[in-house]
Structure formats: structure tokens, C-alpha cells
Coordinates of C-alpha atoms in Angstrom, one line a residue:
Chain A
X280 CA -172.2 -101.8 171.0
X281 CA -168.6 -101.2 169.8
X282 CA -167.5 -97.4 171.8
X283 CA -164.3 -95.0 171.4
X284 CA -163.4 -92.1 173.0
X285 CA -161.6 -89.4 171.1
X286 CA -160.1 -86.1 172.4
X287 CA -161.1 -83.0 170.9
X288 CA -157.7 -81.4 170.5
X289 CA -156.9 -77.4 169.9
X290 CA -156.3 -78.0 166.1
X291 CA -160.1 -79.1 166.0
X292 CA -161.4 -75.8 166.9
X293 CA -162.3 -73.1 164.6
X294 CA -162.0 -69.5 165.4
X295 CA -165.1 -69.0 167.9
X296 CA -163.8 -71.8 170.2
X297 CA -165.8 -75.1 169.1
X298 CA -165.2 -77.7 166.8
X299 CA -164.9 -77.1 163.7
X300 CA -167.6 -79.7 161.9
X301 CA -165.4 -80.9 159.0
X302 CA -163.0 -82.0 162.1
X303 CA -165.7 -83.6 163.6
X304 CA -166.7 -85.7 160.5
X305 CA -163.2 -86.5 160.8
X306 CA -163.9 -88.4 163.8
X307 CA -166.0 -90.5 162.3
X308 CA -163.2 -92.4 159.9
X309 CA -161.5 -92.3 163.2
X310 CA -164.3 -94.1 165.6
X311 CA -164.2 -96.6 162.1
X312 CA -160.7 -96.9 162.3
X313 CA -161.5 -97.8 166.0
X314 CA -163.8 -100.4 165.5
X315 CA -161.8 -101.8 163.0
X316 CA -159.1 -102.6 165.2
X317 CA -161.1 -103.1 168.6
X318 CA -164.0 -104.8 166.5
X319 CA -163.3 -106.4 163.2
X320 CA -159.8 -107.1 164.7
X321 CA -157.6 -106.0 162.1
X322 CA -156.7 -102.6 161.2
X323 CA -158.5 -100.4 158.2
X324 CA -155.6 -99.6 156.1
X325 CA -154.4 -103.7 156.6
X326 CA -158.3 -104.5 155.3
X327 CA -158.2 -101.8 152.9
X328 CA -155.0 -101.7 151.6
X329 CA -154.1 -104.3 149.3
X330 CA -156.5 -104.6 146.5
X331 CA -159.7 -103.2 148.7
X332 CA -161.5 -99.7 149.4
X333 CA -164.0 -99.1 150.7
X334 CA -164.9 -95.0 149.9
X335 CA -167.5 -92.8 151.5
X336 CA -170.2 -92.4 148.9
X337 CA -172.7 -90.9 151.4
X338 CA -172.3 -89.1 155.1
X339 CA -175.4 -87.9 156.8
X340 CA -174.2 -85.8 160.5
X341 CA -176.5 -83.8 162.8
X342 CA -174.6 -82.1 165.4
X343 CA -176.7 -81.7 167.9
X344 CA -174.6 -79.5 171.0
X345 CA -170.8 -77.8 170.5
X346 CA -168.1 -79.9 171.5
X347 CA -164.9 -78.0 173.0
X348 CA -161.4 -78.2 173.7
X349 CA -160.5 -81.4 176.0
X350 CA -164.2 -83.2 175.7
X351 CA -163.4 -87.0 175.5
X352 CA -166.4 -87.2 172.8
X353 CA -167.8 -91.1 173.4
X354 CA -168.2 -92.6 169.7
X355 CA -170.6 -95.6 169.4
X356 CA -170.5 -97.3 166.3
X357 CA -173.3 -99.5 165.2
X358 CA -173.5 -101.8 161.6
X359 CA -177.0 -100.4 160.3
X360 CA -176.9 -102.7 157.1
X361 CA -175.3 -104.7 155.4
X362 CA -175.4 -104.9 151.5
X363 CA -173.9 -107.2 148.9
X364 CA -171.1 -104.6 148.1
X365 CA -171.6 -101.5 150.6
X366 CA -172.3 -101.1 154.8
X367 CA -174.0 -98.5 156.4
X368 CA -172.8 -97.6 159.7
X369 CA -174.2 -95.4 162.6
X370 CA -172.1 -93.0 164.7
X371 CA -173.7 -91.5 168.0
X372 CA -171.2 -88.9 170.0
X373 CA -171.5 -87.6 173.4
X374 CA -169.9 -85.9 175.6
X375 CA -170.1 -86.9 179.4
X376 CA -173.6 -88.7 178.4
X377 CA -174.9 -85.4 176.6
X378 CA -175.6 -86.0 173.0
X379 CA -173.4 -84.0 170.6
X380 CA -173.5 -85.5 166.7
X381 CA -175.4 -88.5 165.3
X382 CA -174.1 -90.0 162.0
X383 CA -174.8 -92.4 159.3
X384 CA -172.2 -93.4 157.0
X385 CA -172.9 -95.4 153.9
X386 CA -169.1 -97.1 152.2
X387 CA -169.3 -99.9 148.7
X388 CA -166.2 -101.8 149.0
X389 CA -164.6 -101.7 146.0
X390 CA -161.9 -103.4 143.5
X391 CA -159.0 -100.7 143.5
X392 CA -157.9 -101.5 140.2
X393 CA -161.0 -100.6 138.6
X394 CA -162.5 -98.8 141.3
X395 CA -165.8 -101.3 140.9
X396 CA -167.9 -103.0 143.6
X397 CA -167.0 -106.2 144.4
X398 CA -168.8 -108.4 147.1
X399 CA -167.9 -107.9 151.0
X400 CA -165.3 -111.0 151.8
X401 CA -167.3 -113.5 153.8
X402 CA -164.4 -113.4 157.0
X403 CA -165.2 -109.4 156.8
X404 CA -169.0 -110.1 156.4
X405 CA -168.9 -112.0 159.6
X406 CA -167.4 -109.5 161.7
X407 CA -169.9 -106.5 160.4
X408 CA -173.1 -108.7 161.3
X409 CA -171.8 -109.2 165.0
X410 CA -171.7 -105.9 165.1
X411 CA -175.3 -105.9 163.5
X412 CA -177.6 -103.7 165.4
X413 CA -179.9 -105.8 167.8
Chain B
X270 CA -175.8 -70.0 140.6
X271 CA -172.7 -68.9 142.6
X272 CA -170.0 -71.1 141.4
X273 CA -166.8 -71.3 142.8
X274 CA -163.1 -73.9 142.3
X275 CA -160.8 -75.3 145.1
X276 CA -157.8 -76.9 143.8
X277 CA -157.3 -80.2 145.6
X278 CA -153.8 -80.6 147.1
X279 CA -151.7 -83.0 148.4
X280 CA -152.6 -82.7 151.5
X281 CA -156.3 -83.6 150.7
X282 CA -155.4 -87.0 149.7
X283 CA -155.6 -89.9 151.7
X284 CA -153.3 -93.3 151.4
X285 CA -154.8 -94.6 148.7
X286 CA -154.6 -91.1 146.2
X287 CA -158.2 -89.7 146.2
X288 CA -158.9 -87.3 148.3
X289 CA -160.1 -88.3 151.5
X290 CA -163.7 -87.5 152.6
X291 CA -163.8 -85.2 155.4
X292 CA -161.5 -83.0 153.5
X293 CA -163.8 -82.5 150.8
X294 CA -166.8 -81.8 153.9
X295 CA -164.3 -79.0 154.5
X296 CA -164.4 -77.8 150.8
X297 CA -167.9 -77.0 151.6
X298 CA -167.2 -74.9 154.0
X299 CA -164.7 -73.0 151.9
X300 CA -167.1 -72.9 149.1
X301 CA -169.3 -71.1 151.1
X302 CA -166.7 -68.6 152.2
X303 CA -166.3 -67.6 148.9
X304 CA -170.2 -67.2 148.3
X305 CA -169.8 -65.0 151.3
X306 CA -167.2 -63.0 149.7
X307 CA -168.3 -63.4 145.9
X308 CA -172.0 -63.5 147.0
X309 CA -173.3 -61.7 150.0
X310 CA -170.2 -58.9 149.8
X311 CA -168.5 -59.4 152.9
X312 CA -166.6 -62.2 154.7
X313 CA -167.5 -64.9 156.8
X314 CA -165.8 -64.4 159.8
X315 CA -167.0 -60.5 159.4
X316 CA -170.6 -61.4 159.3
X317 CA -169.9 -64.8 161.9
X318 CA -167.5 -62.7 164.4
X319 CA -168.4 -60.1 166.5
X320 CA -171.8 -61.3 168.1
X321 CA -173.4 -64.0 165.4
X322 CA -172.8 -67.4 164.7
X323 CA -174.1 -69.6 162.3
X324 CA -173.2 -73.4 163.9
X325 CA -174.0 -76.5 161.2
X326 CA -176.8 -78.6 162.5
X327 CA -176.9 -80.9 160.0
X328 CA -174.7 -82.3 157.0
X329 CA -175.5 -84.9 153.9
X330 CA -173.2 -85.3 151.2
X331 CA -173.3 -87.4 148.5
X332 CA -169.5 -89.0 146.8
X333 CA -170.3 -89.7 143.4
X334 CA -167.4 -89.9 141.6
X335 CA -163.5 -89.9 143.1
X336 CA -161.9 -86.6 143.1
X337 CA -158.1 -86.3 142.4
X338 CA -155.1 -84.6 143.2
X339 CA -154.8 -81.3 140.8
X340 CA -158.6 -81.6 139.9
X341 CA -160.1 -78.3 140.2
X342 CA -163.4 -78.5 141.8
X343 CA -166.0 -76.5 140.6
X344 CA -168.5 -76.0 143.4
X345 CA -172.0 -74.6 142.6
X346 CA -173.9 -72.6 145.8
X347 CA -177.5 -72.5 145.7
X348 CA -179.6 -71.2 149.1
X349 CA -182.3 -73.9 149.4
X350 CA -184.4 -72.5 152.2
X351 CA -184.4 -69.7 154.3
X352 CA -185.9 -69.6 157.8
X353 CA -186.5 -67.2 160.6
X354 CA -183.4 -68.6 162.3
X355 CA -182.3 -71.1 160.1
X356 CA -180.3 -71.7 156.5
X357 CA -180.4 -74.4 153.9
X358 CA -177.5 -74.3 151.4
X359 CA -177.4 -77.0 148.9
X360 CA -173.9 -77.5 146.9
X361 CA -173.0 -79.4 143.4
X362 CA -169.4 -80.2 143.1
X363 CA -167.8 -81.0 139.3
X364 CA -164.4 -81.9 137.6
X365 CA -164.5 -81.1 133.9
X366 CA -168.3 -81.3 133.9
X367 CA -168.3 -84.6 135.8
X368 CA -170.6 -84.8 138.9
X369 CA -168.3 -85.0 142.0
X370 CA -170.6 -84.5 144.8
X371 CA -173.6 -82.8 146.1
X372 CA -174.4 -81.6 149.4
X373 CA -176.7 -79.9 151.9
X374 CA -176.0 -78.2 154.7
X375 CA -178.7 -76.4 157.6
X376 CA -177.1 -73.7 159.6
X377 CA -178.7 -72.5 162.2
X378 CA -178.1 -68.3 163.2
X379 CA -177.0 -68.2 167.1
X380 CA -176.0 -65.5 169.5
X381 CA -172.9 -66.3 169.9
X382 CA -173.2 -64.9 174.1
X383 CA -175.9 -67.5 174.9
X384 CA -175.4 -69.8 171.9
X385 CA -179.0 -69.7 171.3
X386 CA -180.9 -68.9 167.6
X387 CA -181.5 -65.6 166.3
X388 CA -183.7 -64.0 164.0
X389 CA -181.0 -63.7 160.1
X390 CA -180.7 -59.6 160.1
X391 CA -182.6 -58.3 156.9
X392 CA -180.2 -56.8 155.0
X393 CA -177.9 -60.6 155.6
X394 CA -181.5 -62.3 154.7
X395 CA -182.1 -60.5 151.3
X396 CA -178.5 -61.8 150.3
X397 CA -179.7 -64.9 150.9
X398 CA -182.7 -64.7 148.9
X399 CA -181.1 -63.1 146.1
X400 CA -179.2 -66.5 145.8
X401 CA -182.2 -68.9 146.0
X402 CA -183.3 -71.2 144.2
X403 CA -185.7 -70.3 141.5
Chain C
X118 CA -138.3 -65.8 141.8
X119 CA -141.3 -68.5 141.4
X120 CA -143.9 -67.0 143.3
X121 CA -147.4 -68.7 144.4
X122 CA -150.3 -67.2 146.5
X123 CA -152.8 -68.7 149.1
X124 CA -155.4 -67.8 150.6
X125 CA -156.1 -68.2 154.5
X126 CA -159.2 -70.4 155.3
X127 CA -161.9 -70.4 158.2
X128 CA -160.5 -74.1 158.3
X129 CA -156.3 -72.9 159.0
X130 CA -157.4 -69.9 161.9
X131 CA -157.2 -71.4 165.7
X132 CA -159.2 -70.4 168.5
X133 CA -157.4 -67.0 169.3
X134 CA -158.1 -66.6 165.2
X135 CA -155.0 -66.3 163.4
X136 CA -153.8 -68.9 161.5
X137 CA -152.6 -72.6 163.6
X138 CA -149.1 -72.7 163.1
X139 CA -148.9 -77.1 161.3
X140 CA -151.2 -75.2 158.6
X141 CA -148.8 -72.7 157.7
X142 CA -146.3 -75.4 157.1
X143 CA -149.2 -77.2 155.0
X144 CA -148.6 -73.8 152.9
X145 CA -144.8 -74.7 152.4
X146 CA -145.8 -77.7 150.8
X147 CA -148.7 -76.1 148.8
X148 CA -146.3 -73.9 147.6
X149 CA -143.9 -76.4 146.5
X150 CA -146.5 -78.4 144.7
X151 CA -147.4 -74.8 142.4
X152 CA -143.9 -74.7 142.3
X153 CA -143.8 -78.0 140.3
X154 CA -146.8 -77.3 138.2
X155 CA -145.6 -73.8 137.9
X156 CA -141.9 -73.8 137.6
X157 CA -140.9 -77.4 136.7
X158 CA -143.8 -78.2 134.1
X159 CA -144.7 -81.5 136.0
X160 CA -147.3 -82.1 139.3
X161 CA -145.9 -83.3 142.2
X162 CA -147.4 -86.6 142.6
X163 CA -146.5 -87.1 138.5
X164 CA -142.9 -86.6 139.1
X165 CA -143.1 -88.5 143.5
X166 CA -145.8 -90.9 142.4
X167 CA -144.2 -93.9 140.3
X168 CA -140.7 -95.0 142.1
X169 CA -139.2 -91.9 143.0
X170 CA -140.2 -90.3 146.5
X171 CA -139.4 -87.0 148.6
X172 CA -139.9 -86.7 152.2
X173 CA -138.6 -83.5 153.6
X174 CA -136.1 -84.7 156.2
X175 CA -135.4 -80.8 157.7
X176 CA -137.9 -78.3 158.2
X177 CA -137.2 -74.7 159.7
X178 CA -140.0 -71.8 160.2
X179 CA -140.2 -68.5 161.1
X180 CA -143.1 -66.9 162.2
X181 CA -142.7 -63.3 161.8
X182 CA -146.2 -61.5 162.0
X183 CA -149.8 -62.6 162.2
X184 CA -151.5 -64.4 159.5
X185 CA -155.1 -63.8 159.6
X186 CA -158.0 -64.7 157.7
X187 CA -158.7 -63.8 154.5
X188 CA -154.7 -62.8 153.4
X189 CA -153.5 -63.7 150.4
X190 CA -150.3 -65.0 151.9
X191 CA -147.9 -64.8 148.5
X192 CA -145.0 -67.1 148.8
X193 CA -141.6 -67.2 146.8
X194 CA -139.6 -70.3 146.4
X195 CA -136.2 -70.4 145.7
X196 CA -133.6 -73.4 145.9
X197 CA -130.7 -73.1 147.8
X198 CA -128.6 -76.0 147.4
X199 CA -129.0 -79.2 145.0
X200 CA -127.5 -82.8 146.2
X201 CA -126.7 -85.8 144.9
X202 CA -130.1 -86.9 146.4
X203 CA -131.2 -84.0 147.9
X204 CA -132.2 -80.9 147.8
X205 CA -133.0 -77.2 150.0
X206 CA -135.5 -74.9 149.5
X207 CA -136.0 -71.9 151.1
X208 CA -139.7 -69.9 151.4
X209 CA -140.7 -66.4 151.6
X210 CA -144.1 -65.5 153.0
X211 CA -145.3 -62.0 152.9
X212 CA -149.4 -60.6 153.1
X213 CA -149.2 -56.9 151.4
X214 CA -145.6 -56.8 151.5
X215 CA -145.5 -57.5 155.2
X216 CA -142.9 -60.5 155.3
X217 CA -144.9 -63.0 158.1
X218 CA -143.2 -65.7 157.8
X219 CA -139.7 -67.9 156.2
X220 CA -138.8 -71.3 156.1
X221 CA -136.5 -73.7 154.6
X222 CA -137.1 -77.8 153.6
X223 CA -134.3 -80.2 152.9
X224 CA -136.2 -82.9 150.9
X225 CA -134.2 -86.4 150.0
X226 CA -135.4 -87.8 147.2
X227 CA -135.4 -91.7 147.6
X228 CA -136.6 -94.9 145.4
X229 CA -140.0 -96.0 147.2
X230 CA -139.2 -99.3 147.1
X231 CA -136.7 -99.3 149.6
X232 CA -137.0 -95.7 151.0
X233 CA -133.2 -95.2 150.3
X234 CA -132.2 -92.2 148.7
X235 CA -131.4 -92.1 145.0
X236 CA -129.9 -89.4 142.8
X237 CA -132.3 -86.6 141.3
X238 CA -132.9 -87.7 137.4
X239 CA -130.9 -85.5 135.3
X240 CA -134.1 -84.0 133.7
X241 CA -135.8 -82.9 137.1
X242 CA -132.3 -81.0 138.4
X243 CA -131.8 -79.0 135.3
X244 CA -135.4 -77.5 136.5
X245 CA -134.0 -77.1 140.3
X246 CA -131.0 -75.6 138.9
X247 CA -133.4 -72.9 137.0
X248 CA -134.8 -71.8 140.5
X249 CA -131.6 -71.7 142.2
X250 CA -130.8 -68.6 143.8
X251 CA -128.6 -66.1 141.6
Chain D
X183 CA -139.5 -86.3 181.4
X184 CA -143.0 -85.9 180.3
X185 CA -144.0 -88.2 177.6
X186 CA -147.3 -88.8 176.3
X187 CA -148.7 -90.9 173.4
X188 CA -149.7 -90.4 169.9
X189 CA -151.5 -92.5 167.6
X190 CA -151.0 -92.1 163.9
X191 CA -154.2 -91.8 161.8
X192 CA -155.6 -92.7 158.2
X193 CA -155.8 -88.9 157.9
X194 CA -152.4 -88.6 158.9
X195 CA -151.3 -90.3 155.6
X196 CA -150.4 -88.9 152.2
X197 CA -150.8 -90.2 148.8
X198 CA -147.1 -92.2 149.7
X199 CA -148.5 -93.7 152.8
X200 CA -146.6 -92.1 155.6
X201 CA -147.1 -89.3 157.2
X202 CA -147.7 -86.1 156.1
X203 CA -145.1 -83.9 157.7
X204 CA -147.0 -81.2 158.5
X205 CA -149.2 -83.5 160.4
X206 CA -146.2 -84.8 162.3
X207 CA -145.7 -80.6 163.0
X208 CA -149.2 -80.9 164.5
X209 CA -148.2 -83.7 166.4
X210 CA -145.9 -81.1 168.1
X211 CA -148.9 -79.1 169.3
X212 CA -150.6 -82.1 170.5
X213 CA -147.7 -83.0 172.7
X214 CA -147.9 -79.5 174.1
X215 CA -151.1 -79.8 175.2
X216 CA -150.9 -83.5 176.9
X217 CA -147.8 -81.3 178.6
X218 CA -150.0 -78.4 179.6
X219 CA -152.5 -81.2 180.7
X220 CA -150.0 -83.4 182.9
X221 CA -147.4 -81.7 184.0
X222 CA -148.5 -77.6 184.0
X223 CA -151.7 -78.5 185.4
X224 CA -154.1 -76.7 183.5
X225 CA -154.8 -77.5 179.8
X226 CA -153.6 -75.1 177.1
X227 CA -156.6 -73.2 176.1
X228 CA -157.4 -72.3 179.9
X229 CA -153.7 -70.9 180.4
X230 CA -153.8 -69.0 176.6
X231 CA -157.5 -68.3 177.0
X232 CA -158.3 -65.3 178.5
X233 CA -155.8 -62.2 177.8
X234 CA -152.4 -64.0 177.4
X235 CA -151.6 -65.7 173.5
X236 CA -148.4 -68.4 172.7
X237 CA -148.0 -67.8 169.7
X238 CA -144.9 -69.9 168.0
X239 CA -142.2 -68.3 166.4
X240 CA -139.9 -70.2 165.2
X241 CA -139.9 -74.1 164.8
X242 CA -137.3 -76.7 163.7
X243 CA -137.8 -80.2 162.7
X244 CA -135.7 -83.2 162.3
X245 CA -137.6 -86.1 160.5
X246 CA -135.6 -89.1 161.0
X247 CA -137.8 -92.3 160.1
X248 CA -141.3 -92.3 158.4
X249 CA -143.8 -93.0 160.6
X250 CA -146.8 -95.4 159.6
X251 CA -150.5 -95.8 160.3
X252 CA -150.6 -97.4 163.4
X253 CA -147.7 -95.7 165.0
X254 CA -147.7 -95.0 168.6
X255 CA -145.6 -91.8 168.6
X256 CA -144.2 -92.0 172.1
X257 CA -143.1 -88.1 172.6
X258 CA -140.6 -86.3 175.0
X259 CA -141.5 -82.7 176.1
X260 CA -138.2 -81.1 177.3
X261 CA -138.0 -76.9 178.5
X262 CA -135.1 -76.2 176.7
X263 CA -135.0 -72.5 178.1
X264 CA -136.9 -70.2 179.9
X265 CA -136.9 -66.3 178.7
X266 CA -138.8 -63.0 180.3
X267 CA -141.5 -63.7 177.5
X268 CA -140.6 -66.6 175.6
X269 CA -140.1 -70.1 175.8
X270 CA -138.2 -73.1 173.7
X271 CA -139.2 -76.7 174.3
X272 CA -137.1 -79.5 172.4
X273 CA -140.0 -82.9 171.0
X274 CA -138.3 -85.9 170.8
X275 CA -140.6 -88.8 169.1
X276 CA -139.4 -92.1 168.9
X277 CA -141.5 -95.7 168.0
X278 CA -141.2 -98.7 169.7
X279 CA -137.5 -97.3 170.8
X280 CA -136.9 -95.6 167.2
X281 CA -136.6 -92.5 167.0
X282 CA -138.3 -90.4 164.0
X283 CA -138.6 -87.1 164.8
X284 CA -136.8 -84.1 166.7
X285 CA -138.3 -80.6 167.0
X286 CA -137.7 -77.6 168.8
X287 CA -140.4 -75.0 169.3
X288 CA -139.7 -71.5 170.4
X289 CA -143.1 -69.7 172.1
X290 CA -143.7 -66.3 172.8
X291 CA -145.9 -65.0 175.8
X292 CA -148.1 -62.4 174.2
X293 CA -150.7 -60.5 175.7
X294 CA -153.7 -60.9 173.5
X295 CA -154.9 -57.4 173.0
X296 CA -152.0 -55.5 172.0
X297 CA -150.1 -59.1 170.5
X298 CA -146.8 -58.0 172.1
X299 CA -144.3 -60.1 175.0
X300 CA -145.5 -59.8 178.1
X301 CA -143.4 -61.5 180.8
X302 CA -144.5 -65.1 181.9
X303 CA -146.7 -65.1 184.8
X304 CA -144.6 -66.9 187.9
X305 CA -147.1 -69.4 188.7
X306 CA -146.1 -70.7 184.6
X307 CA -142.5 -70.1 184.5
X308 CA -142.5 -72.5 187.9
X309 CA -143.7 -74.9 186.2
X310 CA -142.1 -74.4 183.4
X311 CA -139.0 -74.8 185.6
X312 CA -139.8 -78.2 186.9
X313 CA -139.8 -79.7 183.2
X314 CA -136.0 -78.1 182.5
X315 CA -133.4 -80.3 181.4
X316 CA -130.9 -81.4 184.1

């Protein structure tokens, strides 16, 4: 499984001193960016910049345990499902072995001119397949 | 149904020129804050400040249509379920009558000293009941 | 003087329960956006979208008093200086008459193709002149 | 000079595809946090958590060159001035040797109960002195 690690910053905290949950949703995107660099082999804006986009159409996220300042959140990224024009990715976050969140994100690949779904290019599909759950 | 309206700012956009989805998750919290001021009758930090907290344990959000700069997102807030120590809220976002997202958030009321679930105070439960789905 | 009002949200707070200062810098941009809609008469991305950009080259900001949850920050926007290709804007923030910050931002108008300074279009210069300090 | 490195993320970009300047102001705080961990030897919230706070009273920042997705911004942190109750820090950001920003931040050390200035504790002053400009 591809994994990356993201540090919890002061700006991620809320007034209760724990990570504000919308900021943890942002961690999912950061983990996806690392997945593109580290696994796909091209950066996210490089892939989704010219003509293609990948808007999120659905996100589900469970928060299992508080995330605190200075935590290094280790995030596993797994491709769960690859459709013709869509992709579902699962994220598993943990801090020192303690699960802190799990999430699922469905993206649709779109042509940015029309904002309509378009088939995932073959080269990209192959990279997603290689990160697919066994 | 309690509704509020939130303006999409330049800082909410991503490099594709549409609202970055973690920023829309933040809109849910802003709508909840408006619900506390406008419906509950006490501000969110006033209620969840002293000894009580309300960490989100689950969020699900579907993005139905792109949200753009300058959009006024009208957000309806409905209490879907009230447990002994938890609360599930539904959010429906639209821009000029066009649905742009729907979401569901489950919070648990906790004692901030122990971070353990604690019963929703009666006065607060009564306010949640009054915002419950018919 | 053009003035607007921005509400301090839960997500703007830091772990000490006051507004996190980089979020108040974002308030400057939000006030500028309101200035474009309310004074210039065209939205910020409408003006700086096609071929023109307005990168900030310098910002100075003094924080005079803590800003707290629920504060409505009233922000005055004054054009201090209009150069051939640049603009300096002053911001004055207050909460219920108490000054909370003052700031100055210098922007350069650039051609987005080359990212080089380009003269401010006459129609826009005229709008800036009309917001100039007496 | 203490230096750290911060990666520019998709969420840091604006609709023009370059880093949104309030997000770069946040980079200053992240660099300060790294300075506390790496140089001071105790984390920022550990030092400014219990009874002490360090509100920023002034920030000045110049943006010298656009910062783009995927840039690793190398940030140097220098203590410029240590007063009885205040601290001025300078930041120098560069991307592959190209200067992208320089900034200066003045903080006041306060007693969080009264929010009034309080002398910098000796042990902390000694750490700041050790990071002082030659």
C-alpha cells in the first residue's frame, strides 16, 4: 500500500486544541498529491491541469480518535474501484499505530472544457490498477 | 428548515477555478455555527467551550454541481437524528435553486476533560428536537 | 471610505481561541473582493481573470487587539497610491469601534501570459481614483 | 541560520495557479514551528500553551517571485531583535536558490490570563539569543 506522512500544524488546530475536521479532509487531498508524485509518477496538477480535471463527487470520512499538534499522520492510499470515468480511493490514517481516520473519496475524470466525464486515459488507468487493493 | 447563506470567496477556489472541496466541508461547519446562533440561540463556542465538545465522528458529502466564485450557497440545516450522546445533521446546499451538495455529519457530545461521550443537556436536546425533520 | 464587514468563524480561530493571524491576512483579500463588487462594480475574478493578474508584492499588517469568535470585523478600504502598474491599498479593521488591525497591501498589475507589469486599464484606474484618500 | 523546507500543496494555490499570498503568510508560522522544534528544542504549543502566548503584533512580507505547485520553499529563520517582552524574527524564502519572499514578524510574549506582555523566560531568551543574527 502506498503510504505518506503529514505533520499536524498549529494552523490545523481548532479552539479545542485538536485538528479541525475540515483540515483533516484537506489531508486526504495532500495524501492523494503524494500518491501522484510517489506512485503515479507525475504530479497531480501535471495530470489534472491541461484539459483534464478530477472533481470529487463524494467523500465519506470517519474520525476515530483525536489528532493533535505535532502528530505525524501516516496515511495509506488504496485504489478501491476504477470505473470507466471514475475512481474510488480509500484512505487510512494512523498516528503511531493508532487509527485516527478512514475515508473514501470518489472522483470523476472530466474534460475541463465541458466539465463532462471522460474516460480515464490508459496510462493513468494502468497506474491506478497497480495501486488497487489485492 | 433553518437556512443560511455563505459566499464563495477567492480563497475558496482551487487552481481549476472552482471551490476546493475541503473548503466546502468547512462551509458545513459555518452553516452549523449559523444554526447555533439563529436556531439554538447560543453561539457554537458558547455551547461547546467550557466543558463540552462536539467532535465530528463521521461526515459524508456529495458534490452535485460545481461551486464558483461569488456564488451565494444557500444551505439548509436539518437535525436527522438525536441520540443520547450524539447528533446527526443533514445539510443541503444550493446555488440559485440548483443543488450543489448534500451532506450528513454525525457529532458526539463529549466531556472535554475526559473526551468521553456525555448526555446532551436537556435544554440543548430541546433545541435540536425543534429543528428535527418532520 | 468603502467599508465591509466580515464575521469571524470557528475555523478562523487558533488553539488559544483567538483569530489565527494568517487568517486575518485572508480577511484583507476578502475586503478587497467586497471593494471590487461594491465599489469597482465588477468582481475581482472578473477583472483579474482573463489576461490580467494582481499579485501582492508587499503586505504590512499590525494587530492591535485580539479578534475573537463571532466578532464582526468592520474593514475600511482606502486606495493610498496608484502608480502606472501598481496599487497600494490601506485597510483598517475594527470591532465595535475598537481598532483591531491596520494593514497596507501593494499589488502590481501584470499580464498573466508574461507575469510582467502592465499599465492599469483606464476604466479601472478611474475606479481606484474614486476610492482614493482625500 | 536555522532553515526548514515547506512543500507547496494544491490547496495553497489560487485560481491563477500560484500560491495565494495569505497561505504564504501561514508558511511563516510553519517555519516558526519548525524553528521551535529544531532550534528551541520544545514545540511551539508546548511553550505557548499553558500560561504564555505569543500573539503576532506586526508582520511585513515582500513577495519577490511567484511560488508554484510542488515548490519546496526553503525558509531561513533569524532572530533579529529580542526585547524584554517581544521578539522580532526575519524569514527568507527561496525556491532552488531563487528568493521568493522575505518577511519580518514581531511577537509579544503575553500572560494568557491577562493578555498583557510578560518578560520572556530566561531559558527561552537564551535559545532566541543563540539564533540571533551575527
